[in-house]
mmCIF file of C-alpha atoms in Angstrom:
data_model
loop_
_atom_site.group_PDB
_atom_site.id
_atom_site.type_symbol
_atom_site.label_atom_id
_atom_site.label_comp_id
_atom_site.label_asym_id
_atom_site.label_seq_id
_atom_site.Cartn_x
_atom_site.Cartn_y
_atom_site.Cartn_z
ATOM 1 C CA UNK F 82 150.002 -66.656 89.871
ATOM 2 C CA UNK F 83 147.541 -65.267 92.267
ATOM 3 C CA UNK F 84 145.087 -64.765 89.367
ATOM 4 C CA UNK F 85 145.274 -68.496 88.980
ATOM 5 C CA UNK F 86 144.689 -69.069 93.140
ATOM 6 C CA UNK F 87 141.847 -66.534 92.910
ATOM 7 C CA UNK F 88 140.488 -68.862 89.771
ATOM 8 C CA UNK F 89 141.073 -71.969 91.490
ATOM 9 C CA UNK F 90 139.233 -70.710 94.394
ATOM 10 C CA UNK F 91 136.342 -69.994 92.863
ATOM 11 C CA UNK F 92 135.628 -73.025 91.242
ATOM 12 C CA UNK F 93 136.545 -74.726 94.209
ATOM 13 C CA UNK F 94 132.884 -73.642 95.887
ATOM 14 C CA UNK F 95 130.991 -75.051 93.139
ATOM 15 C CA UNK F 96 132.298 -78.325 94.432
ATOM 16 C CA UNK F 97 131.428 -80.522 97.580
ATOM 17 C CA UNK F 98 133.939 -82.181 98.064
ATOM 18 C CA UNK F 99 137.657 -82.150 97.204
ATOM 19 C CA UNK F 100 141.598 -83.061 98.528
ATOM 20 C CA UNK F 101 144.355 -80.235 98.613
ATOM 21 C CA UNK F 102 147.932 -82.320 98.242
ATOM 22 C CA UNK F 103 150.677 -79.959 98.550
ATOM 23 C CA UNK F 104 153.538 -80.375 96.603
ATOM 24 C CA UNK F 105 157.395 -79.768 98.306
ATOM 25 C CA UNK F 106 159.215 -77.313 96.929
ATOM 26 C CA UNK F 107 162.200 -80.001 95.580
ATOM 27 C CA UNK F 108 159.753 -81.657 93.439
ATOM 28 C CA UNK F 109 157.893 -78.630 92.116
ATOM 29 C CA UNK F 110 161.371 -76.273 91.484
ATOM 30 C CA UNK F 111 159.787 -75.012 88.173
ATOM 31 C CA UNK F 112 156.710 -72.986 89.522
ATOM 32 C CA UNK F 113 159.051 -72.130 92.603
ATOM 33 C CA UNK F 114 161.302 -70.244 90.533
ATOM 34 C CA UNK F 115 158.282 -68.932 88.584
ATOM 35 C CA UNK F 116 157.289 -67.319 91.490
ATOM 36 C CA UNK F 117 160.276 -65.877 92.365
ATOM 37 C CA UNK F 118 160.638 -63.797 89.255
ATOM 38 C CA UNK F 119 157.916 -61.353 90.045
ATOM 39 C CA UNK F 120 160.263 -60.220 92.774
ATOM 40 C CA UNK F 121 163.822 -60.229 91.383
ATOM 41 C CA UNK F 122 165.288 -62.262 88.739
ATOM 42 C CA UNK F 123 168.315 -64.594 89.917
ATOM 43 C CA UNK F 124 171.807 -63.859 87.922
ATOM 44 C CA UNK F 125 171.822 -67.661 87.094
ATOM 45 C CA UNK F 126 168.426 -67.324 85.450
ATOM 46 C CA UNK F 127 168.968 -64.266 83.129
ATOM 47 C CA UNK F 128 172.038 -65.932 81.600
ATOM 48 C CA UNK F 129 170.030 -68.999 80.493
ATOM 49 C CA UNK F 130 166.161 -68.251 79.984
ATOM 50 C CA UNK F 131 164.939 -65.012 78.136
ATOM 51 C CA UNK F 132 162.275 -63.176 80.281
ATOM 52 C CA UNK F 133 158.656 -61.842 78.565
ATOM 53 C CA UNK F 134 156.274 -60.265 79.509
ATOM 54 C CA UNK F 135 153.193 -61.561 77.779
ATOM 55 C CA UNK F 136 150.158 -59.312 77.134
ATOM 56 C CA UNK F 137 147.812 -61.560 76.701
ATOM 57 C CA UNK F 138 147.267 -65.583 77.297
ATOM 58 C CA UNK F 139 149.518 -67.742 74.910
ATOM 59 C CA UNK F 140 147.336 -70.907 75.284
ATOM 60 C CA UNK F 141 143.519 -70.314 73.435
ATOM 61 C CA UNK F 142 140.713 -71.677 74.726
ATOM 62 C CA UNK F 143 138.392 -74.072 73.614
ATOM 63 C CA UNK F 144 134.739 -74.691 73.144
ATOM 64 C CA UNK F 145 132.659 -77.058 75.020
ATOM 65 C CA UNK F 146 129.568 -78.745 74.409
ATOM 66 C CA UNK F 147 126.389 -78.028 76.430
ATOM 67 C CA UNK F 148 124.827 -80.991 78.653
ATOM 68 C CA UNK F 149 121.691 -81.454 78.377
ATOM 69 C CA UNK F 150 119.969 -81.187 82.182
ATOM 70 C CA UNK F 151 116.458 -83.413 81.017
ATOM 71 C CA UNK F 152 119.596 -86.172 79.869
ATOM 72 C CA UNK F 153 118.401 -85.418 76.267
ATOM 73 C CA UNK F 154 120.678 -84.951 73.261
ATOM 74 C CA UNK F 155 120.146 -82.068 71.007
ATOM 75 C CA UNK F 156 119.343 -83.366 67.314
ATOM 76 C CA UNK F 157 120.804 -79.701 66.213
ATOM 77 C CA UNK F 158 123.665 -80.342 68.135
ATOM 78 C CA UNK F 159 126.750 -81.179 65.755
ATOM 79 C CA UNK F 160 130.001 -82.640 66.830
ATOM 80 C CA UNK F 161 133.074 -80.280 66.040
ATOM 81 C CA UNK F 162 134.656 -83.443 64.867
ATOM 82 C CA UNK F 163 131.497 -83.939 62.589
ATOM 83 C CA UNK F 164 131.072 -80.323 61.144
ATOM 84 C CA UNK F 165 132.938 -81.141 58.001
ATOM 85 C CA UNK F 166 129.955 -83.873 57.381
ATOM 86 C CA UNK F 167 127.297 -81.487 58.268
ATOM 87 C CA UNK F 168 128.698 -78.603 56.030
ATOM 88 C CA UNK F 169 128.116 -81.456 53.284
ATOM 89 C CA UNK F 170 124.769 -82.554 53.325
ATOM 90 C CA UNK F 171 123.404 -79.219 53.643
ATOM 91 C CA UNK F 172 125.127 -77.952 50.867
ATOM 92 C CA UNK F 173 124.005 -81.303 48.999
ATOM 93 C CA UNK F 174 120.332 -80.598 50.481
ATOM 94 C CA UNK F 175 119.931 -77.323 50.364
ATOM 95 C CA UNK F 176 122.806 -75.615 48.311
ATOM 96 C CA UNK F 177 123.576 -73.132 51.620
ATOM 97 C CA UNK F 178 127.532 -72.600 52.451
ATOM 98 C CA UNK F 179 128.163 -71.813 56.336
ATOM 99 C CA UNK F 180 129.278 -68.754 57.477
ATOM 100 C CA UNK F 181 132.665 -69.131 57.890
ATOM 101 C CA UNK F 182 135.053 -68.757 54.643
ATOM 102 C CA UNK F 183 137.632 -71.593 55.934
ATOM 103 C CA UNK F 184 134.518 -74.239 55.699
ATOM 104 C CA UNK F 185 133.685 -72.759 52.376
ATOM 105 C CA UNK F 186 136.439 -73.243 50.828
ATOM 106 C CA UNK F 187 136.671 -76.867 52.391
ATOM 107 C CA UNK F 188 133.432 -77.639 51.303
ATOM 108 C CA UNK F 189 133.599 -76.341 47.255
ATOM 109 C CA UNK F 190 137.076 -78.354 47.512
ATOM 110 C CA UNK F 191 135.153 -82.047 49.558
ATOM 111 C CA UNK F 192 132.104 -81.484 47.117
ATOM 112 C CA UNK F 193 132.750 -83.288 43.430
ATOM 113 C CA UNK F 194 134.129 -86.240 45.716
ATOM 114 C CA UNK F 195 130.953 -86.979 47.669
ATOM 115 C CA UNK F 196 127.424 -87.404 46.784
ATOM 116 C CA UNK F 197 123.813 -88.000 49.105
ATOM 117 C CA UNK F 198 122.519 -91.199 48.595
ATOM 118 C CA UNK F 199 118.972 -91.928 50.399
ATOM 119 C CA UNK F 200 120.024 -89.403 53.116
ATOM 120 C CA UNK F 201 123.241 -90.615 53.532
ATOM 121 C CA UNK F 202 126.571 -89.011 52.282
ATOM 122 C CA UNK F 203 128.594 -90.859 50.755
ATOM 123 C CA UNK F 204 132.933 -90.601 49.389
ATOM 124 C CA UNK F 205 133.623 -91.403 45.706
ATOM 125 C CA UNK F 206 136.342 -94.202 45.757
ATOM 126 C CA UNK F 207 138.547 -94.743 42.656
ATOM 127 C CA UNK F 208 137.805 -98.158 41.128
ATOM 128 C CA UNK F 209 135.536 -99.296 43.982
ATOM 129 C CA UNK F 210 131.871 -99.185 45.912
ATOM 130 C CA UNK F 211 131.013 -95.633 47.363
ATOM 131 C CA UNK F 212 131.778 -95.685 51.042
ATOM 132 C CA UNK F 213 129.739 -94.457 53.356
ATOM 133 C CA UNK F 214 130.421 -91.683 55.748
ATOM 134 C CA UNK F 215 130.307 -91.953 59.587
ATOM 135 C CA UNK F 216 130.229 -89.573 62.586
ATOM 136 C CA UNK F 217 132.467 -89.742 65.496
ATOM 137 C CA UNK F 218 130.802 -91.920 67.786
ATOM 138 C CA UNK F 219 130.221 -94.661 64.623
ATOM 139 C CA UNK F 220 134.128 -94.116 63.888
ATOM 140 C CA UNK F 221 134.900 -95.169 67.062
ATOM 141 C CA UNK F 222 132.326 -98.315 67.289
ATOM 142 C CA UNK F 223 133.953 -99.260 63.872
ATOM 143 C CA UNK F 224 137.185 -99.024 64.682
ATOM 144 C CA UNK F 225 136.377 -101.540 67.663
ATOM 145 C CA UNK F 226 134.718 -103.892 66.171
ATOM 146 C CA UNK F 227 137.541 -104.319 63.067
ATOM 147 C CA UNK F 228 140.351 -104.539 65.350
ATOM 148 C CA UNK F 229 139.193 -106.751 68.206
ATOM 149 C CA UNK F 230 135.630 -107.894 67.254
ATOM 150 C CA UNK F 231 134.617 -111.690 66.635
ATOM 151 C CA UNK F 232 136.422 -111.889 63.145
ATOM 152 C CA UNK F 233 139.477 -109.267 63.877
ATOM 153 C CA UNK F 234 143.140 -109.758 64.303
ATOM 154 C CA UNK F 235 144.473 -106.863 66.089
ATOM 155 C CA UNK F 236 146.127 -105.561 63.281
ATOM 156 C CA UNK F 237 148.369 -102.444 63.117
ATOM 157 C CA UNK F 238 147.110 -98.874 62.190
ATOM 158 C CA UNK F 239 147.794 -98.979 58.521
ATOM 159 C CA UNK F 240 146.361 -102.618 57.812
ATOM 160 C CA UNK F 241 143.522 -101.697 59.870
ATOM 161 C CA UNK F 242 142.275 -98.582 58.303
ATOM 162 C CA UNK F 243 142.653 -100.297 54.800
ATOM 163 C CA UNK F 244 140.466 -103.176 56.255
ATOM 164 C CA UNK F 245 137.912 -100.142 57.400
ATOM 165 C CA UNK F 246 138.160 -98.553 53.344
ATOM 166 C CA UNK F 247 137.179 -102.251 52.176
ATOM 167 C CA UNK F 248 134.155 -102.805 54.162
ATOM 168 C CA UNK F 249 132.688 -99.677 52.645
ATOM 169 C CA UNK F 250 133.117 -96.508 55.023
ATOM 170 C CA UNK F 251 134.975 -93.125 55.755
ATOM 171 C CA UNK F 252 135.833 -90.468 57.419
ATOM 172 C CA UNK F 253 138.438 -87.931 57.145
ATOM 173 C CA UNK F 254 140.688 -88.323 60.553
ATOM 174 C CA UNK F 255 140.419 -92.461 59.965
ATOM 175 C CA UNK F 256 144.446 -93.146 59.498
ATOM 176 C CA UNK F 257 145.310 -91.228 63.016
ATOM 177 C CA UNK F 258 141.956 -92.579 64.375
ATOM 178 C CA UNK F 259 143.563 -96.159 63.668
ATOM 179 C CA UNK F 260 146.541 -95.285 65.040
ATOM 180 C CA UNK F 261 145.561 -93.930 68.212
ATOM 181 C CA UNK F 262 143.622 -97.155 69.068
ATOM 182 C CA UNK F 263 146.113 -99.116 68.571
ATOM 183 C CA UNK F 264 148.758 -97.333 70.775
ATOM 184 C CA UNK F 265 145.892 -97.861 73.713
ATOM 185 C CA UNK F 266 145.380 -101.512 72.742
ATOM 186 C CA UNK F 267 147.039 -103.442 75.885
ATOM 187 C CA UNK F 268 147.215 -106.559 73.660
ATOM 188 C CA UNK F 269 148.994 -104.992 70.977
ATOM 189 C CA UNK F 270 151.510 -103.523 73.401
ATOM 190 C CA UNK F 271 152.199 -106.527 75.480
ATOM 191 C CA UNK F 272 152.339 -108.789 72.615
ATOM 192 C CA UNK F 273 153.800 -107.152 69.513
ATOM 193 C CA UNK F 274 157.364 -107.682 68.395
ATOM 194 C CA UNK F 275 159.024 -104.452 67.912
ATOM 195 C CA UNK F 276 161.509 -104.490 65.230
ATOM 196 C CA UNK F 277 165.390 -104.626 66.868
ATOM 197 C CA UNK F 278 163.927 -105.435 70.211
ATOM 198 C CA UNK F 279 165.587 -108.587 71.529
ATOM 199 C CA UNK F 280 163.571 -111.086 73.490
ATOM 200 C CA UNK F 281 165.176 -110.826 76.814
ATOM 201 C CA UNK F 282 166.203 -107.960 79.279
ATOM 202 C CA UNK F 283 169.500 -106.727 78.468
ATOM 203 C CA UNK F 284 171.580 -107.237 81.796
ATOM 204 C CA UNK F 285 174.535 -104.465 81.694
ATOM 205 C CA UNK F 286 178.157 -105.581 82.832
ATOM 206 C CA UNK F 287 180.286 -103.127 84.079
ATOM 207 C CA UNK F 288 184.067 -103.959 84.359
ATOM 208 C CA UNK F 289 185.652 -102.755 87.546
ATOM 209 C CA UNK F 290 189.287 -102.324 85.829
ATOM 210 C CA UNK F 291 189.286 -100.517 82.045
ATOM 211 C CA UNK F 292 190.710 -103.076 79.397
ATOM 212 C CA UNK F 293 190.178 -105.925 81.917
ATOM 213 C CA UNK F 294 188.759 -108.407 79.106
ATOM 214 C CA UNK F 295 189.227 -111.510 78.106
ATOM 215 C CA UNK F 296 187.778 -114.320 76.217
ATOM 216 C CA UNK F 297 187.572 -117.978 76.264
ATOM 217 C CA UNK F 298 187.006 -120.669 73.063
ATOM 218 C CA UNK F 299 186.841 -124.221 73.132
ATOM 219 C CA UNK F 300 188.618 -125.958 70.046
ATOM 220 C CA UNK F 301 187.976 -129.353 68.987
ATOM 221 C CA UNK F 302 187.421 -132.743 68.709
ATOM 222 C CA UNK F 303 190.966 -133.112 67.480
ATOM 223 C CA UNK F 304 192.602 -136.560 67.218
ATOM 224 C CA UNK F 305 192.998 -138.307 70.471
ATOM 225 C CA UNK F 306 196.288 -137.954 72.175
ATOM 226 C CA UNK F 307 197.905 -139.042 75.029
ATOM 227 C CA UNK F 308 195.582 -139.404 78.577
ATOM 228 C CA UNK F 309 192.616 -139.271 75.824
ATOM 229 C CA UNK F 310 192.789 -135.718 75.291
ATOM 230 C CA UNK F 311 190.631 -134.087 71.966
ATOM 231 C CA UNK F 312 189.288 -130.599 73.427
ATOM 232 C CA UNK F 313 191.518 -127.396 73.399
ATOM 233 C CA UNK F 314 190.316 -124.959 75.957
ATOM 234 C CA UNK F 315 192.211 -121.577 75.416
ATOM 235 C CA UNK F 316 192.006 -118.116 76.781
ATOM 236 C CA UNK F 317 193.076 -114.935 75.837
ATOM 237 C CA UNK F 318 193.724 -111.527 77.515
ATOM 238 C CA UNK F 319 192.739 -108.598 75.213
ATOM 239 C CA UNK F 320 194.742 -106.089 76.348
ATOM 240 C CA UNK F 321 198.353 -107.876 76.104
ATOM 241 C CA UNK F 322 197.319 -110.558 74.450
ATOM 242 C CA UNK F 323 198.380 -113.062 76.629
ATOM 243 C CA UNK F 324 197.375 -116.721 75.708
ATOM 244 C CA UNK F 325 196.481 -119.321 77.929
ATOM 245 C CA UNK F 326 195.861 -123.273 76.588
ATOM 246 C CA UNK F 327 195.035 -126.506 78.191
ATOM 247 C CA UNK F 328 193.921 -129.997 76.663
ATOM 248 C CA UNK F 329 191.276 -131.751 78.135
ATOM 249 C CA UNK F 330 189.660 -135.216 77.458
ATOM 250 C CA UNK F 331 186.196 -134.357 77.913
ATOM 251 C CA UNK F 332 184.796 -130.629 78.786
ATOM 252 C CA UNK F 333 182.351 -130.250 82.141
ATOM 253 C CA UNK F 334 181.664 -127.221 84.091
ATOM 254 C CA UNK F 335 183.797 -128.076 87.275
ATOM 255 C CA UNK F 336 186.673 -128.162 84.725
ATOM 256 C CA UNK F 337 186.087 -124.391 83.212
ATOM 257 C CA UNK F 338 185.670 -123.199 86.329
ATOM 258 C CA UNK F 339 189.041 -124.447 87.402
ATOM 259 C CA UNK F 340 190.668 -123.536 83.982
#
C-alpha cells in the first residue's frame, strides 16, 4: 500500500489542481482489513480467505497512444483495434507478414476471405456484394447512423448488425459493437419491453399473521328472489376453510366494505 501512496503522490504534482475525499473506515472495510494484514492476520480471516504473497503484479498493463502536442494525427499511427486491417493490406500490397507470429497466423487464416479493391479492403460475403471494411472511428459513425439516424428504428443488437452486413460493410468486433450501443441507448432502455416484465411496479404485501388469507368471489346474476336479490357475495378463509355468504340485490362498494 505505501508503494501505491508514494505513486499517487507523484502524479499528484503533475497536476494543478485536485480534491482529496476521504473515505470512513465503515464504508471502505475491504482496504481496511487489507491493511491490517501486513501486521498480523485476524483468526476470523485465515479461516475464510487464503493469504498470497504475490511476486509480481497480477493485473498487466496496457499500451497507450501518443498525443500529438502540434494537435496533429500521425498517418503511421494505427489503432490497436485496427491492426488486424492494417496487417491486411500490407500483406495484400506488399506481401510483408508483421513481426509477431500470433498476427501471422491471423493473417494467412483472414487472407483467401478478403481482397484490395481500389485501395480499399474488402470481406468476401457468401452469395452477396463484397463489403467493405471500416476502422474504428467509421464503425462507430455507422453504427450511429443505422440505429438512430433519419431512416433507423432503434433496433436491437442482432437486427442491427444484420442491417449493417446489408448495406455493404464489416468489421470483425461488429456483433458486440452492436450490442454495446444498444445497452447505452437511453431510448432503448426506457422504452423496450423486456420479456416477463409486467407493466406496473409490483407492490409486495406482507401478512402480519402466517395463514391469515382469505378470498372473496362474487357469483351471479342468478334468478331474482325475494327483496330482488341475484348476486352471491361469498368469502372464504383458507386456512379452516370457513365460508361466509350473503345475497345482495345489486353489488356497490359501500356494500363490500361492510360484507
Amino acid at each position: 500500500m505505501q508503494k501505491y501512496r508514494d505513486l499517487a503522490r507523484a502524479l499528484l504534482k503533475d497536476l494543478t489542481e485536485y480534491v482529496m475525499e476521504q473515505i470512513p473506515r465503515g464504508e471502505n472495510t475491504d482496504a481496511d482489513l487489507l491493511s491490517k494484514l501486513t501486521q498480523a492476520t485476524p483468526e476470523h480471516v485465515s479461516k475464510l480467505a487464503r493469504i498470497e504473497t504475490l511476486e509480481k503484479a497480477s493485473i498487466e498493463g496496457f499500451s497507450v497512444s501518443v498525443i500529438e502536442e502540434d494537435g496533429q494525427a500521425n498517418p503511421d499511427r494505427v489503432e490497436p483495434d485496427d491492426i488486424w486491417m492494417d496487417d491486411l493490406v500490407r500483406y495484400y500490397m506488399t506481401g510483408q507478414f508483421p513481426e509477431n507470429e500470433d498476427r501471422v497466423r491471423k493473417v494467412k487464416l483472414r487472407a483467401p476471405r478478403f481482397q484490395m479493391l481500389d485501395g480499399r479492403l474488402y470481406k468476401r460475403a457468401f452469395g452477396g456484394p463484397l463489403l467493405r471494411c471500416l476502422t474504428r472511428e467509421e464503425a462507430e459513425k455507422v453504427i450511429a447512423e443505422v440505429h438512430e439516424g433519419v431512416c433507423a428504428a432503434h433496433q436491437m443488437s442482432r437486427t442491427l448488425a444484420q442491417r449493417i452486413i446489408l448495406l455493404g460493410y464489416f468489421w470483425p468486433t461488429m456483433n458486440q459493437d452492436c450490442e454495446r450501443y444498444v445497452q447505452r441507448c437511453k431510448n432503448c432502455q426506457v422504452f423496450y419491453k423486456f420479456p416477463g416484465r409486467p407493466a406496473t411496479y409490483y407492490h409486495p404485501v406482507s401478512n402480519v399473521i402466517p395463514f391469515a388469507r382469505f378470498g372473496m368471489d362474487i357469483i351471479g346474476a342468478f334468478p331474482q328472489a325475494q327483496g330482488r336479490k341475484k348476486y352471491v357475495m361469498v368469502a372464504i378463509d383458507y386456512f379452516t376453510k370457513w365460508v361466509e355468504a350473503e345475497a345482495y340485490a345489486t353489488i356497490t362498494t359501500k356494500q363490500c366494505q361492510r360484507f
